[in-house]
């Protein structure tokens, strides 16, 4: 898996007292959809592993301090930096003119990271895994938690996404069943209508650019498969 700029994907790991209880966390940090913002992002710590610090401070559910983290301070931790700009969902195989020669491999990188955590750090021995993330990392939890459960069939995998409910309604502008489909601009919203440049182009751009993973069950059930890009629709198909 690659970061946006083609450098290797990366992760941080810390062995805890328990080798069987894990907390895996995905980092947040927005997303990018156009050439200017994605190219700029590819030169930052949200787009290239070349500038990542050698260590990452554990906090919240990934703190070894039992006062701060009473439930999981003894767990083993893995932290997934957000280097792909695609809310950890991208599964694009190539970087080419259609992606401004950038890689959108959030999911495929996660697949490789999990394989390495299993082969080198004992994740295959886990009995209980908490899978968490904030904002774009929360989106990544919604999108990847069923895959993670399938990769760890002998473990209990629980998703704990934080602030990852994007978007809180249908994305397709041709489905009026959700009034004020977000994201809408003020001109539409103020008239109780859905629409706007972001609304009409976002899902098409994401689908073409990121080639994201999506629930096949959701796509098979929804009249407009683009709606499966919204957790508001996709949530009912998440099994974990």
PDB file of C-alpha atoms in Angstrom:
ATOM      1  CA  UNK A   1       0.000   0.000   0.000  1.00  0.00           C
ATOM      2  CA  UNK A   2       1.069   3.550  -0.759  1.00  0.00           C
ATOM      3  CA  UNK A   3       0.608   6.990   0.710  1.00  0.00           C
ATOM      4  CA  UNK A   4      -0.667   9.650  -1.700  1.00  0.00           C
ATOM      5  CA  UNK A   5       2.842  10.427  -2.953  1.00  0.00           C
ATOM      6  CA  UNK A   6       3.805   6.779  -3.526  1.00  0.00           C
ATOM      7  CA  UNK A   7       5.858   6.381  -0.349  1.00  0.00           C
ATOM      8  CA  UNK A   8       5.044   3.257   1.683  1.00  0.00           C
ATOM      9  CA  UNK A   9       2.015   3.188   3.943  1.00  0.00           C
ATOM     10  CA  UNK A  10       2.934   3.137   7.626  1.00  0.00           C
ATOM     11  CA  UNK A  11       1.751   2.176  11.079  1.00  0.00           C
ATOM     12  CA  UNK A  12       2.799   2.510  14.701  1.00  0.00           C
ATOM     13  CA  UNK A  13       2.842  -0.462  17.069  1.00  0.00           C
ATOM     14  CA  UNK A  14       3.162  -0.834  20.835  1.00  0.00           C
ATOM     15  CA  UNK A  15       3.059  -4.187  22.629  1.00  0.00           C
ATOM     16  CA  UNK A  16       0.984  -4.171  25.804  1.00  0.00           C
ATOM     17  CA  UNK A  17       0.691  -6.538  28.732  1.00  0.00           C
ATOM     18  CA  UNK A  18      -2.075  -8.363  26.897  1.00  0.00           C
ATOM     19  CA  UNK A  19      -1.154  -9.965  23.593  1.00  0.00           C
ATOM     20  CA  UNK A  20      -4.755 -11.015  22.959  1.00  0.00           C
ATOM     21  CA  UNK A  21      -6.593  -7.712  23.477  1.00  0.00           C
ATOM     22  CA  UNK A  22      -5.868  -5.103  20.821  1.00  0.00           C
ATOM     23  CA  UNK A  23      -6.925  -1.543  20.069  1.00  0.00           C
ATOM     24  CA  UNK A  24      -6.428  -0.547  16.434  1.00  0.00           C
ATOM     25  CA  UNK A  25      -6.968   3.147  15.693  1.00  0.00           C
ATOM     26  CA  UNK A  26      -7.273   5.032  12.402  1.00  0.00           C
ATOM     27  CA  UNK A  27      -6.182   8.657  12.294  1.00  0.00           C
ATOM     28  CA  UNK A  28      -8.535  11.387  11.061  1.00  0.00           C
ATOM     29  CA  UNK A  29      -7.893  14.521   9.059  1.00  0.00           C
ATOM     30  CA  UNK A  30     -10.437  15.435   6.383  1.00  0.00           C
ATOM     31  CA  UNK A  31     -10.105  14.261   2.795  1.00  0.00           C
ATOM     32  CA  UNK A  32      -9.201  15.582  -0.639  1.00  0.00           C
ATOM     33  CA  UNK A  33     -11.094  15.571  -3.915  1.00  0.00           C
ATOM     34  CA  UNK A  34      -9.294  17.792  -6.424  1.00  0.00           C
ATOM     35  CA  UNK A  35      -5.854  18.090  -7.939  1.00  0.00           C
ATOM     36  CA  UNK A  36      -4.769  21.181  -6.041  1.00  0.00           C
ATOM     37  CA  UNK A  37      -5.740  20.005  -2.558  1.00  0.00           C
ATOM     38  CA  UNK A  38      -4.617  16.403  -3.071  1.00  0.00           C
ATOM     39  CA  UNK A  39      -1.239  17.414  -4.507  1.00  0.00           C
ATOM     40  CA  UNK A  40      -0.657  19.802  -1.605  1.00  0.00           C
ATOM     41  CA  UNK A  41      -1.729  17.110   0.855  1.00  0.00           C
ATOM     42  CA  UNK A  42       0.720  14.613  -0.657  1.00  0.00           C
ATOM     43  CA  UNK A  43       3.599  16.728   0.665  1.00  0.00           C
ATOM     44  CA  UNK A  44       2.347  16.723   4.285  1.00  0.00           C
ATOM     45  CA  UNK A  45       2.140  14.199   7.102  1.00  0.00           C
ATOM     46  CA  UNK A  46      -1.342  13.368   5.755  1.00  0.00           C
ATOM     47  CA  UNK A  47       0.050  12.332   2.379  1.00  0.00           C
ATOM     48  CA  UNK A  48       3.576  10.988   2.702  1.00  0.00           C
ATOM     49  CA  UNK A  49       5.241   8.665   5.182  1.00  0.00           C
ATOM     50  CA  UNK A  50       8.594  10.358   4.572  1.00  0.00           C
ATOM     51  CA  UNK A  51       7.847  13.078   7.133  1.00  0.00           C
ATOM     52  CA  UNK A  52       6.276  10.946   9.873  1.00  0.00           C
ATOM     53  CA  UNK A  53       7.971  11.100  13.274  1.00  0.00           C
ATOM     54  CA  UNK A  54       9.573   7.849  14.485  1.00  0.00           C
ATOM     55  CA  UNK A  55       7.132   7.573  17.384  1.00  0.00           C
ATOM     56  CA  UNK A  56       3.483   8.441  17.978  1.00  0.00           C
ATOM     57  CA  UNK A  57       2.151   9.359  21.434  1.00  0.00           C
ATOM     58  CA  UNK A  58      -0.598   7.024  22.586  1.00  0.00           C
ATOM     59  CA  UNK A  59      -3.677   8.708  24.041  1.00  0.00           C
ATOM     60  CA  UNK A  60      -7.346   8.028  24.788  1.00  0.00           C
ATOM     61  CA  UNK A  61      -8.091   4.357  24.036  1.00  0.00           C
ATOM     62  CA  UNK A  62      -4.424   3.866  23.139  1.00  0.00           C
ATOM     63  CA  UNK A  63      -2.899   5.147  26.356  1.00  0.00           C
ATOM     64  CA  UNK A  64      -0.941   2.885  28.717  1.00  0.00           C
ATOM     65  CA  UNK A  65      -2.068   5.194  31.557  1.00  0.00           C
ATOM     66  CA  UNK A  66      -4.811   3.293  33.385  1.00  0.00           C
ATOM     67  CA  UNK A  67      -6.232   6.520  34.793  1.00  0.00           C
ATOM     68  CA  UNK A  68      -6.730   7.909  31.301  1.00  0.00           C
ATOM     69  CA  UNK A  69      -7.643   4.560  29.745  1.00  0.00           C
ATOM     70  CA  UNK A  70      -8.983   2.229  32.448  1.00  0.00           C
ATOM     71  CA  UNK A  71     -10.570  -0.294  30.082  1.00  0.00           C
ATOM     72  CA  UNK A  72      -7.729  -0.888  27.640  1.00  0.00           C
ATOM     73  CA  UNK A  73      -4.478   0.359  29.208  1.00  0.00           C
ATOM     74  CA  UNK A  74      -3.098  -3.205  29.108  1.00  0.00           C
ATOM     75  CA  UNK A  75      -3.927  -3.786  25.449  1.00  0.00           C
ATOM     76  CA  UNK A  76      -1.584  -3.996  22.487  1.00  0.00           C
ATOM     77  CA  UNK A  77      -1.922  -0.988  20.201  1.00  0.00           C
ATOM     78  CA  UNK A  78      -1.654  -0.288  16.484  1.00  0.00           C
ATOM     79  CA  UNK A  79      -2.123   3.226  15.109  1.00  0.00           C
ATOM     80  CA  UNK A  80      -2.769   3.800  11.396  1.00  0.00           C
ATOM     81  CA  UNK A  81      -1.615   7.243  10.184  1.00  0.00           C
ATOM     82  CA  UNK A  82      -3.947   8.798   7.624  1.00  0.00           C
ATOM     83  CA  UNK A  83      -1.822   9.165   4.492  1.00  0.00           C
ATOM     84  CA  UNK A  84      -4.302   8.445   1.706  1.00  0.00           C
ATOM     85  CA  UNK A  85      -6.783  11.356   1.633  1.00  0.00           C
ATOM     86  CA  UNK A  86      -9.640   8.901   1.024  1.00  0.00           C
ATOM     87  CA  UNK A  87     -11.101   8.348   4.526  1.00  0.00           C
ATOM     88  CA  UNK A  88      -9.261   4.993   4.596  1.00  0.00           C
ATOM     89  CA  UNK A  89     -11.594   3.615   1.909  1.00  0.00           C
ATOM     90  CA  UNK A  90      -9.534   3.919  -1.281  1.00  0.00           C
ATOM     91  CA  UNK A  91      -8.777   0.792  -3.268  1.00  0.00           C
ATOM     92  CA  UNK A  92      -7.352   2.351  -6.400  1.00  0.00           C
ATOM     93  CA  UNK A  93      -4.737   0.052  -7.913  1.00  0.00           C
ATOM     94  CA  UNK A  94      -2.784   2.597  -9.950  1.00  0.00           C
ATOM     95  CA  UNK A  95      -1.564   6.176  -9.848  1.00  0.00           C
ATOM     96  CA  UNK A  96      -2.172   7.704 -13.272  1.00  0.00           C
ATOM     97  CA  UNK A  97      -3.407  10.815 -15.055  1.00  0.00           C
ATOM     98  CA  UNK A  98      -6.895  10.188 -13.687  1.00  0.00           C
ATOM     99  CA  UNK A  99      -5.583  10.509 -10.139  1.00  0.00           C
ATOM    100  CA  UNK A 100      -2.978  13.215 -10.877  1.00  0.00           C
ATOM    101  CA  UNK A 101      -0.380  10.456 -10.375  1.00  0.00           C
ATOM    102  CA  UNK A 102      -1.393  10.088  -6.736  1.00  0.00           C
ATOM    103  CA  UNK A 103      -2.312   6.894  -4.899  1.00  0.00           C
ATOM    104  CA  UNK A 104      -5.618   6.509  -3.070  1.00  0.00           C
ATOM    105  CA  UNK A 105      -4.998   3.271  -1.200  1.00  0.00           C
ATOM    106  CA  UNK A 106      -6.397   3.717   2.290  1.00  0.00           C
ATOM    107  CA  UNK A 107      -8.138   0.341   2.354  1.00  0.00           C
ATOM    108  CA  UNK A 108      -5.522  -1.600   0.427  1.00  0.00           C
ATOM    109  CA  UNK A 109      -2.832  -0.185   2.713  1.00  0.00           C
ATOM    110  CA  UNK A 110      -4.843  -1.293   5.743  1.00  0.00           C
ATOM    111  CA  UNK A 111      -5.073  -4.799   4.282  1.00  0.00           C
ATOM    112  CA  UNK A 112      -1.283  -4.953   4.024  1.00  0.00           C
ATOM    113  CA  UNK A 113      -0.777  -3.451   7.479  1.00  0.00           C
ATOM    114  CA  UNK A 114      -3.082  -6.036   9.062  1.00  0.00           C
ATOM    115  CA  UNK A 115      -1.196  -8.808   7.262  1.00  0.00           C
ATOM    116  CA  UNK A 116       2.077  -7.513   8.706  1.00  0.00           C
ATOM    117  CA  UNK A 117       0.590  -7.117  12.177  1.00  0.00           C
ATOM    118  CA  UNK A 118      -0.456 -10.750  11.965  1.00  0.00           C
ATOM    119  CA  UNK A 119       2.855 -12.063  10.657  1.00  0.00           C
ATOM    120  CA  UNK A 120       5.207  -9.946  12.767  1.00  0.00           C
ATOM    121  CA  UNK A 121       3.329  -8.777  15.855  1.00  0.00           C
ATOM    122  CA  UNK A 122       0.891 -11.533  16.815  1.00  0.00           C
ATOM    123  CA  UNK A 123      -2.403  -9.993  15.725  1.00  0.00           C
ATOM    124  CA  UNK A 124      -3.427 -13.452  14.556  1.00  0.00           C
ATOM    125  CA  UNK A 125      -3.498 -14.463  18.249  1.00  0.00           C
ATOM    126  CA  UNK A 126      -5.919 -11.695  19.213  1.00  0.00           C
ATOM    127  CA  UNK A 127      -9.151 -12.716  20.895  1.00  0.00           C
ATOM    128  CA  UNK A 128     -10.661  -9.226  21.267  1.00  0.00           C
ATOM    129  CA  UNK A 129     -10.080  -6.231  18.998  1.00  0.00           C
ATOM    130  CA  UNK A 130     -11.450  -2.720  19.417  1.00  0.00           C
ATOM    131  CA  UNK A 131     -11.325  -0.882  16.091  1.00  0.00           C
ATOM    132  CA  UNK A 132     -11.609   2.872  16.523  1.00  0.00           C
ATOM    133  CA  UNK A 133     -10.891   6.134  14.762  1.00  0.00           C
ATOM    134  CA  UNK A 134     -11.828   9.795  14.775  1.00  0.00           C
ATOM    135  CA  UNK A 135     -13.522  11.786  12.001  1.00  0.00           C
ATOM    136  CA  UNK A 136     -12.052  10.479   8.730  1.00  0.00           C
ATOM    137  CA  UNK A 137     -10.704   7.648  10.866  1.00  0.00           C
ATOM    138  CA  UNK A 138     -14.244   7.028  12.068  1.00  0.00           C
ATOM    139  CA  UNK A 139     -15.359   6.826   8.445  1.00  0.00           C
ATOM    140  CA  UNK A 140     -12.593   4.275   7.996  1.00  0.00           C
ATOM    141  CA  UNK A 141     -13.956   2.184  10.868  1.00  0.00           C
ATOM    142  CA  UNK A 142     -17.447   2.092   9.368  1.00  0.00           C
ATOM    143  CA  UNK A 143     -15.968   1.106   6.001  1.00  0.00           C
ATOM    144  CA  UNK A 144     -13.389  -1.449   7.162  1.00  0.00           C
ATOM    145  CA  UNK A 145     -14.799  -3.098  10.292  1.00  0.00           C
ATOM    146  CA  UNK A 146     -16.528  -5.986   8.511  1.00  0.00           C
ATOM    147  CA  UNK A 147     -13.390  -6.625   6.467  1.00  0.00           C
ATOM    148  CA  UNK A 148     -11.304  -6.639   9.663  1.00  0.00           C
ATOM    149  CA  UNK A 149     -13.663  -9.163  11.253  1.00  0.00           C
ATOM    150  CA  UNK A 150     -13.292 -11.391   8.192  1.00  0.00           C
ATOM    151  CA  UNK A 151      -9.504 -11.100   8.449  1.00  0.00           C
ATOM    152  CA  UNK A 152      -9.618 -12.106  12.138  1.00  0.00           C
ATOM    153  CA  UNK A 153     -12.264 -14.866  12.207  1.00  0.00           C
ATOM    154  CA  UNK A 154     -11.272 -16.179  15.646  1.00  0.00           C
ATOM    155  CA  UNK A 155     -11.440 -12.744  17.324  1.00  0.00           C
ATOM    156  CA  UNK A 156     -14.345 -10.643  18.560  1.00  0.00           C
ATOM    157  CA  UNK A 157     -14.041  -7.390  16.593  1.00  0.00           C
ATOM    158  CA  UNK A 158     -15.933  -4.323  17.805  1.00  0.00           C
ATOM    159  CA  UNK A 159     -16.134  -1.026  15.948  1.00  0.00           C
ATOM    160  CA  UNK A 160     -16.031   2.204  17.964  1.00  0.00           C
ATOM    161  CA  UNK A 161     -16.058   5.023  15.385  1.00  0.00           C
ATOM    162  CA  UNK A 162     -15.929   8.569  16.733  1.00  0.00           C
ATOM    163  CA  UNK A 163     -17.424  11.414  14.671  1.00  0.00           C
ATOM    164  CA  UNK A 164     -17.393   9.370  11.493  1.00  0.00           C
ATOM    165  CA  UNK A 165     -21.038   9.638  10.440  1.00  0.00           C
ATOM    166  CA  UNK A 166     -20.522  11.001   6.930  1.00  0.00           C
ATOM    167  CA  UNK A 167     -22.802  11.890   5.450  1.00  0.00           C
ATOM    168  CA  UNK A 168     -25.935  12.089   7.605  1.00  0.00           C
ATOM    169  CA  UNK A 169     -28.237  11.562   4.622  1.00  0.00           C
ATOM    170  CA  UNK A 170     -28.391  10.259   1.093  1.00  0.00           C
ATOM    171  CA  UNK A 171     -25.790  11.729  -1.238  1.00  0.00           C
ATOM    172  CA  UNK A 172     -27.621  11.306  -4.529  1.00  0.00           C
ATOM    173  CA  UNK A 173     -29.423  14.477  -5.543  1.00  0.00           C
ATOM    174  CA  UNK A 174     -32.105  12.549  -7.436  1.00  0.00           C
ATOM    175  CA  UNK A 175     -33.568  10.954  -4.315  1.00  0.00           C
ATOM    176  CA  UNK A 176     -35.895  13.422  -2.576  1.00  0.00           C
ATOM    177  CA  UNK A 177     -36.700  11.034   0.279  1.00  0.00           C
ATOM    178  CA  UNK A 178     -34.080  12.802   2.448  1.00  0.00           C
ATOM    179  CA  UNK A 179     -34.936  16.518   2.572  1.00  0.00           C
ATOM    180  CA  UNK A 180     -31.912  18.788   2.591  1.00  0.00           C
ATOM    181  CA  UNK A 181     -29.571  16.058   1.444  1.00  0.00           C
ATOM    182  CA  UNK A 182     -26.204  17.089   2.828  1.00  0.00           C
ATOM    183  CA  UNK A 183     -23.940  18.549   1.799  1.00  0.00           C
ATOM    184  CA  UNK A 184     -26.026  21.358   0.292  1.00  0.00           C
ATOM    185  CA  UNK A 185     -25.056  24.971  -0.225  1.00  0.00           C
ATOM    186  CA  UNK A 186     -26.947  27.821   1.420  1.00  0.00           C
ATOM    187  CA  UNK A 187     -28.799  28.819  -1.760  1.00  0.00           C
ATOM    188  CA  UNK A 188     -30.477  25.411  -1.868  1.00  0.00           C
ATOM    189  CA  UNK A 189     -30.741  24.759   1.865  1.00  0.00           C
ATOM    190  CA  UNK A 190     -32.469  28.088   2.552  1.00  0.00           C
ATOM    191  CA  UNK A 191     -35.224  27.082   0.094  1.00  0.00           C
ATOM    192  CA  UNK A 192     -35.535  23.603   1.642  1.00  0.00           C
ATOM    193  CA  UNK A 193     -33.922  22.107  -1.445  1.00  0.00           C
ATOM    194  CA  UNK A 194     -30.957  19.818  -1.920  1.00  0.00           C
ATOM    195  CA  UNK A 195     -28.073  20.709  -4.149  1.00  0.00           C
ATOM    196  CA  UNK A 196     -24.896  22.607  -4.777  1.00  0.00           C
ATOM    197  CA  UNK A 197     -21.620  21.964  -6.567  1.00  0.00           C
ATOM    198  CA  UNK A 198     -20.245  19.861  -3.715  1.00  0.00           C
ATOM    199  CA  UNK A 199     -23.466  17.854  -3.488  1.00  0.00           C
ATOM    200  CA  UNK A 200     -23.673  17.040  -7.188  1.00  0.00           C
ATOM    201  CA  UNK A 201     -20.035  16.198  -7.853  1.00  0.00           C
ATOM    202  CA  UNK A 202     -18.746  14.735  -4.591  1.00  0.00           C
ATOM    203  CA  UNK A 203     -19.846  11.139  -4.876  1.00  0.00           C
ATOM    204  CA  UNK A 204     -19.018  10.845  -8.569  1.00  0.00           C
ATOM    205  CA  UNK A 205     -15.574  12.302  -7.896  1.00  0.00           C
ATOM    206  CA  UNK A 206     -14.943  10.026  -4.940  1.00  0.00           C
ATOM    207  CA  UNK A 207     -16.133   6.931  -6.796  1.00  0.00           C
ATOM    208  CA  UNK A 208     -13.951   7.629  -9.829  1.00  0.00           C
ATOM    209  CA  UNK A 209     -10.968   8.961  -7.895  1.00  0.00           C
ATOM    210  CA  UNK A 210     -10.743   6.757  -4.816  1.00  0.00           C
ATOM    211  CA  UNK A 211     -12.379   3.585  -6.196  1.00  0.00           C
ATOM    212  CA  UNK A 212     -13.465   2.949  -2.593  1.00  0.00           C
ATOM    213  CA  UNK A 213     -14.535  -0.284  -1.010  1.00  0.00           C
ATOM    214  CA  UNK A 214     -18.287  -0.492  -0.589  1.00  0.00           C
ATOM    215  CA  UNK A 215     -20.716  -3.037   0.807  1.00  0.00           C
ATOM    216  CA  UNK A 216     -21.786  -5.299  -2.039  1.00  0.00           C
ATOM    217  CA  UNK A 217     -24.953  -6.090  -0.097  1.00  0.00           C
ATOM    218  CA  UNK A 218     -25.754  -2.389   0.076  1.00  0.00           C
ATOM    219  CA  UNK A 219     -25.105  -1.882  -3.637  1.00  0.00           C
ATOM    220  CA  UNK A 220     -27.349  -4.830  -4.430  1.00  0.00           C
ATOM    221  CA  UNK A 221     -30.198  -3.471  -2.331  1.00  0.00           C
ATOM    222  CA  UNK A 222     -30.156   0.249  -3.099  1.00  0.00           C
ATOM    223  CA  UNK A 223     -31.860   1.817  -6.098  1.00  0.00           C
ATOM    224  CA  UNK A 224     -28.917   4.204  -6.414  1.00  0.00           C
ATOM    225  CA  UNK A 225     -25.662   2.472  -5.447  1.00  0.00           C
ATOM    226  CA  UNK A 226     -23.979   5.840  -4.926  1.00  0.00           C
ATOM    227  CA  UNK A 227     -26.032   6.137  -1.737  1.00  0.00           C
ATOM    228  CA  UNK A 228     -23.870   3.372  -0.253  1.00  0.00           C
ATOM    229  CA  UNK A 229     -21.131   5.991   0.006  1.00  0.00           C
ATOM    230  CA  UNK A 230     -23.130   7.562   2.831  1.00  0.00           C
ATOM    231  CA  UNK A 231     -22.994   5.809   6.184  1.00  0.00           C
ATOM    232  CA  UNK A 232     -26.594   6.913   6.703  1.00  0.00           C
ATOM    233  CA  UNK A 233     -27.512   4.273   4.115  1.00  0.00           C
ATOM    234  CA  UNK A 234     -24.580   1.874   4.484  1.00  0.00           C
ATOM    235  CA  UNK A 235     -24.863   1.461   8.258  1.00  0.00           C
ATOM    236  CA  UNK A 236     -27.713  -1.043   8.125  1.00  0.00           C
ATOM    237  CA  UNK A 237     -25.488  -3.443   6.162  1.00  0.00           C
ATOM    238  CA  UNK A 238     -22.582  -3.403   8.648  1.00  0.00           C
ATOM    239  CA  UNK A 239     -22.543  -6.678  10.523  1.00  0.00           C
ATOM    240  CA  UNK A 240     -19.727  -6.192  13.054  1.00  0.00           C
TER     241      UNK A 240
END
